[in-house]
Short mmCIF file of C-alpha atoms in Angstrom, two decimals:
data_model
loop_
_atom_site.label_atom_id
_atom_site.label_comp_id
_atom_site.label_asym_id
_atom_site.label_seq_id
_atom_site.Cartn_x
_atom_site.Cartn_y
_atom_site.Cartn_z
CA SER A 306 0.00 0.00 0.00
CA GLN A 307 1.14 3.54 -0.70
CA GLN A 308 -0.73 4.68 2.37
CA GLY A 309 1.00 7.05 4.71
CA GLU A 310 1.36 5.64 8.18
CA GLU A 311 1.36 7.98 11.14
CA ASP A 312 3.24 7.42 14.33
CA PRO A 313 2.26 7.49 17.12
CA GLN A 314 -1.38 6.47 16.81
CA ALA A 315 -2.19 8.48 19.92
CA LEU A 316 -0.36 11.23 21.79
CA SER A 317 -1.25 12.97 25.04
CA ILE A 318 0.64 16.06 26.18
CA GLN A 319 0.26 19.05 28.47
CA GLU A 320 -0.64 22.48 27.18
CA GLY A 321 2.48 24.43 26.27
CA GLU A 322 4.47 21.34 25.27
CA ASN A 323 5.45 20.53 21.70
CA ALA A 324 3.80 17.70 19.79
CA THR A 325 5.56 15.75 17.07
CA MET A 326 3.85 13.37 14.69
CA ASN A 327 5.53 11.30 12.03
CA CYS A 328 4.40 9.96 8.69
CA SER A 329 6.08 7.29 6.61
CA TYR A 330 5.19 6.22 3.10
CA LYS A 331 6.37 3.70 0.54
CA THR A 332 6.51 5.32 -2.87
CA SER A 333 7.81 8.47 -4.54
CA ILE A 334 5.55 11.46 -4.05
CA ASN A 335 4.62 14.72 -5.73
CA ASN A 336 3.70 16.36 -2.46
CA LEU A 337 2.73 15.51 1.10
CA GLN A 338 -0.05 17.23 2.98
CA TRP A 339 -1.14 17.40 6.61
CA TYR A 340 -4.75 17.72 7.71
CA ARG A 341 -6.51 18.17 11.04
CA GLN A 342 -9.87 16.71 11.97
CA ASN A 343 -11.80 17.80 15.00
CA SER A 344 -14.24 15.28 16.39
CA GLY A 345 -17.29 14.91 14.18
CA ARG A 346 -16.07 17.39 11.59
CA GLY A 347 -14.54 17.33 8.14
CA LEU A 348 -10.80 17.53 7.58
CA VAL A 349 -9.05 20.88 7.40
CA HIS A 350 -5.92 21.37 5.33
CA LEU A 351 -2.92 22.54 7.37
CA ILE A 352 0.14 22.56 5.18
CA LEU A 353 1.51 21.19 1.91
CA ILE A 354 5.15 20.37 1.28
CA ARG A 355 6.43 19.51 -2.18
CA SER A 356 8.89 16.74 -2.90
CA ASN A 357 11.69 19.23 -3.59
CA GLU A 358 11.18 21.02 -0.27
CA ARG A 359 12.70 19.97 3.02
CA GLU A 360 10.94 22.19 5.55
CA LYS A 361 7.95 24.50 5.76
CA HIS A 362 6.50 26.64 8.49
CA SER A 363 3.03 27.96 9.09
CA GLY A 364 2.42 29.72 12.40
CA ARG A 365 3.08 27.16 15.16
CA LEU A 366 3.39 24.34 12.63
CA ARG A 367 6.64 23.04 11.23
CA VAL A 368 6.75 20.27 8.66
CA THR A 369 9.84 18.46 7.46
CA LEU A 370 10.19 16.06 4.58
CA ASP A 371 12.95 13.53 4.01
CA THR A 372 12.37 11.88 0.67
CA SER A 373 15.39 9.60 1.08
CA LYS A 374 13.77 8.11 4.18
CA LYS A 375 10.25 8.49 2.79
CA SER A 376 9.12 10.24 5.93
CA SER A 377 7.68 13.51 7.16
CA SER A 378 7.11 15.03 10.55
CA LEU A 379 4.65 17.59 11.83
CA LEU A 380 5.67 19.64 14.84
CA ILE A 381 3.14 21.73 16.73
CA THR A 382 4.89 24.10 19.09
CA ALA A 383 3.44 25.51 22.31
CA SER A 384 0.36 23.33 22.02
CA ARG A 385 -3.06 24.48 23.18
CA ALA A 386 -6.14 22.60 24.26
CA ALA A 387 -7.72 23.67 20.97
CA ASP A 388 -5.09 21.62 19.11
CA THR A 389 -6.79 18.46 20.38
CA ALA A 390 -7.77 16.64 17.18
CA SER A 391 -6.74 13.87 14.82
CA TYR A 392 -3.96 14.66 12.39
CA PHE A 393 -3.57 12.93 9.04
CA CYS A 394 -0.84 12.93 6.47
CA ALA A 395 -1.76 12.44 2.85
CA ILE A 396 0.47 11.79 -0.12
CA LEU A 397 -0.02 12.83 -3.72
CA THR A 398 1.83 10.50 -6.03
CA GLY A 399 3.19 11.72 -9.32
CA GLY A 400 0.80 9.99 -11.64
CA GLY A 401 -2.54 11.43 -10.65
CA ASN A 402 -4.66 13.80 -8.66
CA LYS A 403 -5.63 11.50 -5.82
CA LEU A 404 -4.50 11.77 -2.23
CA THR A 405 -3.82 8.68 -0.15
CA PHE A 406 -4.44 9.27 3.54
CA GLY A 407 -2.86 7.64 6.54
CA THR A 408 -4.79 6.37 9.53
CA GLY A 409 -4.01 9.42 11.66
CA THR A 410 -2.57 10.42 15.01
CA GLN A 411 -5.00 11.35 17.79
CA LEU A 412 -3.57 14.25 19.75
CA LYS A 413 -4.92 15.22 23.14
CA VAL A 414 -3.68 18.39 24.77
CA GLU A 415 -4.55 18.60 28.41
CA LEU A 416 -4.81 21.73 30.51
CA ASP B 1078 -16.43 24.38 5.20
CA ALA B 1079 -15.27 26.28 2.10
CA GLY B 1080 -18.65 26.37 0.35
CA ILE B 1081 -19.24 22.63 0.41
CA THR B 1082 -22.44 21.09 1.64
CA GLN B 1083 -23.44 17.47 1.93
CA SER B 1084 -26.94 16.09 2.14
CA PRO B 1085 -28.31 14.38 4.01
CA ARG B 1086 -26.10 14.80 7.07
CA HIS B 1087 -27.46 11.67 8.70
CA LYS B 1088 -29.27 8.72 7.21
CA VAL B 1089 -30.44 5.37 8.48
CA THR B 1090 -31.50 2.87 5.87
CA GLU B 1091 -32.08 -0.83 5.47
CA THR B 1092 -29.99 -3.41 3.68
CA GLY B 1093 -30.85 -3.66 0.01
CA THR B 1094 -32.22 -0.16 -0.44
CA PRO B 1095 -30.65 2.37 -2.81
CA VAL B 1096 -29.11 5.46 -1.26
CA THR B 1097 -27.87 8.66 -2.89
CA LEU B 1098 -25.65 11.17 -1.16
CA ARG B 1099 -25.19 14.62 -2.58
CA CYS B 1100 -22.21 16.93 -2.50
CA HIS B 1101 -22.71 20.52 -3.58
CA GLN B 1102 -19.99 23.15 -3.97
CA THR B 1103 -20.12 26.85 -4.66
CA GLU B 1104 -16.37 27.20 -5.32
CA ASN B 1105 -16.36 26.12 -8.98
CA HIS B 1106 -13.50 23.72 -8.23
CA ARG B 1107 -12.64 21.25 -10.93
CA TYR B 1108 -11.95 18.13 -8.86
CA MET B 1109 -14.41 16.46 -6.52
CA TYR B 1110 -13.92 13.38 -4.37
CA TRP B 1111 -15.91 10.96 -2.26
CA TYR B 1112 -14.24 9.28 0.71
CA ARG B 1113 -15.40 7.00 3.45
CA GLN B 1114 -13.93 7.08 6.93
CA ASP B 1115 -13.91 4.06 9.18
CA PRO B 1116 -12.09 3.40 12.45
CA GLY B 1117 -8.62 2.03 11.83
CA HIS B 1118 -8.70 2.82 8.11
CA GLY B 1119 -8.42 6.57 7.89
CA LEU B 1120 -9.98 8.03 4.77
CA ARG B 1121 -10.31 5.85 1.72
CA LEU B 1122 -11.14 7.18 -1.71
CA ILE B 1123 -14.30 5.79 -3.30
CA HIS B 1124 -14.57 7.75 -6.55
CA TYR B 1125 -13.42 11.06 -7.84
CA SER B 1126 -14.21 13.43 -10.69
CA TYR B 1127 -11.89 15.63 -12.68
CA GLY B 1128 -14.62 17.43 -14.55
CA VAL B 1129 -18.24 17.25 -15.63
CA LYS B 1130 -19.03 13.70 -16.73
CA ASP B 1131 -15.41 12.64 -16.06
CA THR B 1132 -15.09 10.25 -13.15
CA ASP B 1133 -12.74 7.51 -12.04
CA LYS B 1134 -12.58 4.80 -9.42
CA GLY B 1135 -10.76 5.02 -6.17
CA GLU B 1136 -9.48 2.45 -3.72
CA VAL B 1137 -12.87 1.14 -2.51
CA SER B 1138 -15.28 1.67 -5.40
CA ASP B 1139 -17.12 -1.67 -5.36
CA GLY B 1140 -20.81 -1.19 -4.60
CA TYR B 1141 -20.71 2.54 -5.35
CA SER B 1142 -21.40 4.64 -8.43
CA VAL B 1143 -21.10 8.37 -9.01
CA SER B 1144 -22.36 11.00 -11.38
CA ARG B 1145 -21.40 14.56 -12.10
CA SER B 1146 -23.69 16.34 -14.53
CA LYS B 1147 -22.83 19.83 -13.28
CA THR B 1148 -19.65 21.36 -11.93
CA GLU B 1149 -21.24 22.01 -8.56
CA ASP B 1150 -22.81 18.62 -7.84
CA PHE B 1151 -21.25 15.21 -7.28
CA LEU B 1152 -23.60 12.37 -6.39
CA LEU B 1153 -22.63 9.12 -4.72
CA THR B 1154 -25.05 6.22 -5.07
CA LEU B 1155 -25.14 2.96 -3.20
CA GLU B 1156 -27.17 0.81 -5.54
CA SER B 1157 -28.09 -1.74 -2.87
CA ALA B 1158 -26.83 -0.75 0.55
CA THR B 1159 -25.08 -3.32 2.75
CA SER B 1160 -24.13 -3.18 6.41
CA SER B 1161 -20.46 -2.95 5.41
CA GLN B 1162 -21.24 0.44 3.88
CA THR B 1163 -22.13 1.88 7.27
CA SER B 1164 -19.62 4.70 7.53
CA VAL B 1165 -19.05 8.41 7.52
CA TYR B 1166 -18.82 9.78 3.99
CA PHE B 1167 -16.90 12.91 3.14
CA CYS B 1168 -16.89 14.93 -0.02
CA ALA B 1169 -13.88 17.04 -0.95
CA ILE B 1170 -12.95 19.50 -3.68
CA SER B 1171 -9.70 20.80 -5.05
CA GLU B 1172 -8.17 22.75 -7.88
CA PRO B 1173 -5.07 22.02 -9.94
CA GLY B 1174 -1.96 23.44 -8.32
CA THR B 1175 0.95 25.17 -10.01
CA SER B 1176 2.34 21.82 -11.10
CA GLY B 1177 -0.96 20.85 -12.65
CA ARG B 1178 -1.60 18.26 -10.00
CA ALA B 1179 -4.37 18.61 -7.45
CA SER B 1180 -3.43 20.87 -4.57
CA GLU B 1181 -4.97 20.96 -1.12
CA GLN B 1182 -8.43 19.54 -0.66
CA PHE B 1183 -11.35 21.17 1.10
CA PHE B 1184 -13.77 18.90 2.87
CA GLY B 1185 -17.47 18.94 3.49
CA PRO B 1186 -19.00 18.27 6.92
CA GLY B 1187 -19.68 14.59 6.27
CA THR B 1188 -22.69 12.29 6.08
CA ARG B 1189 -23.16 9.61 8.69
CA LEU B 1190 -24.81 6.61 7.05
CA THR B 1191 -26.08 3.63 8.97
CA VAL B 1192 -27.25 0.53 7.10
CA LEU B 1193 -29.30 -1.83 9.26
#
């Protein structure tokens, strides 16, 4: 399967701490995207990193991509209770316009 | 939810009945997608469309059909619903990015379907 696999499956931290989630995949990609899903809601796009990029920032989010290791990481700095959600990576492979999603990391940020 | 609506939002039906879910967008985006989300599986692509009357199968297309007669509407039909199709269904839209490939996707609020 080309599916991205997130690690860990679940993560619980205290407010103010940093949260790191990892995504591994098996094939070459065009880009890799991260999404957030709050309970009972649709997914929200967070950040897109292209295969020729190594790092991107957006506010408190930092994404890295290592194509040689076929892996990406999402770092959320200074986490807040509102960051509690599931986070998914999704890969776009070169041949089409379809994203393949991983199974997600459930992040809980406690006060 | 970026101008995407799904209807109905909740539906309970019986095995063997046909079911149609509707996705409507006001963004004039070219690509539209139907996913299902189940515990332990993440999101899996059912069908997608890259233009009016242009559709293609995804990872889990068996038992589903789609139609897109207008840019703004993408219909998902379960011809004869089964209990294994109990799931949450999400519609998404996107536009070609600078490379010509689909860029980020915008998701609808989801439809919770229960097949008894």
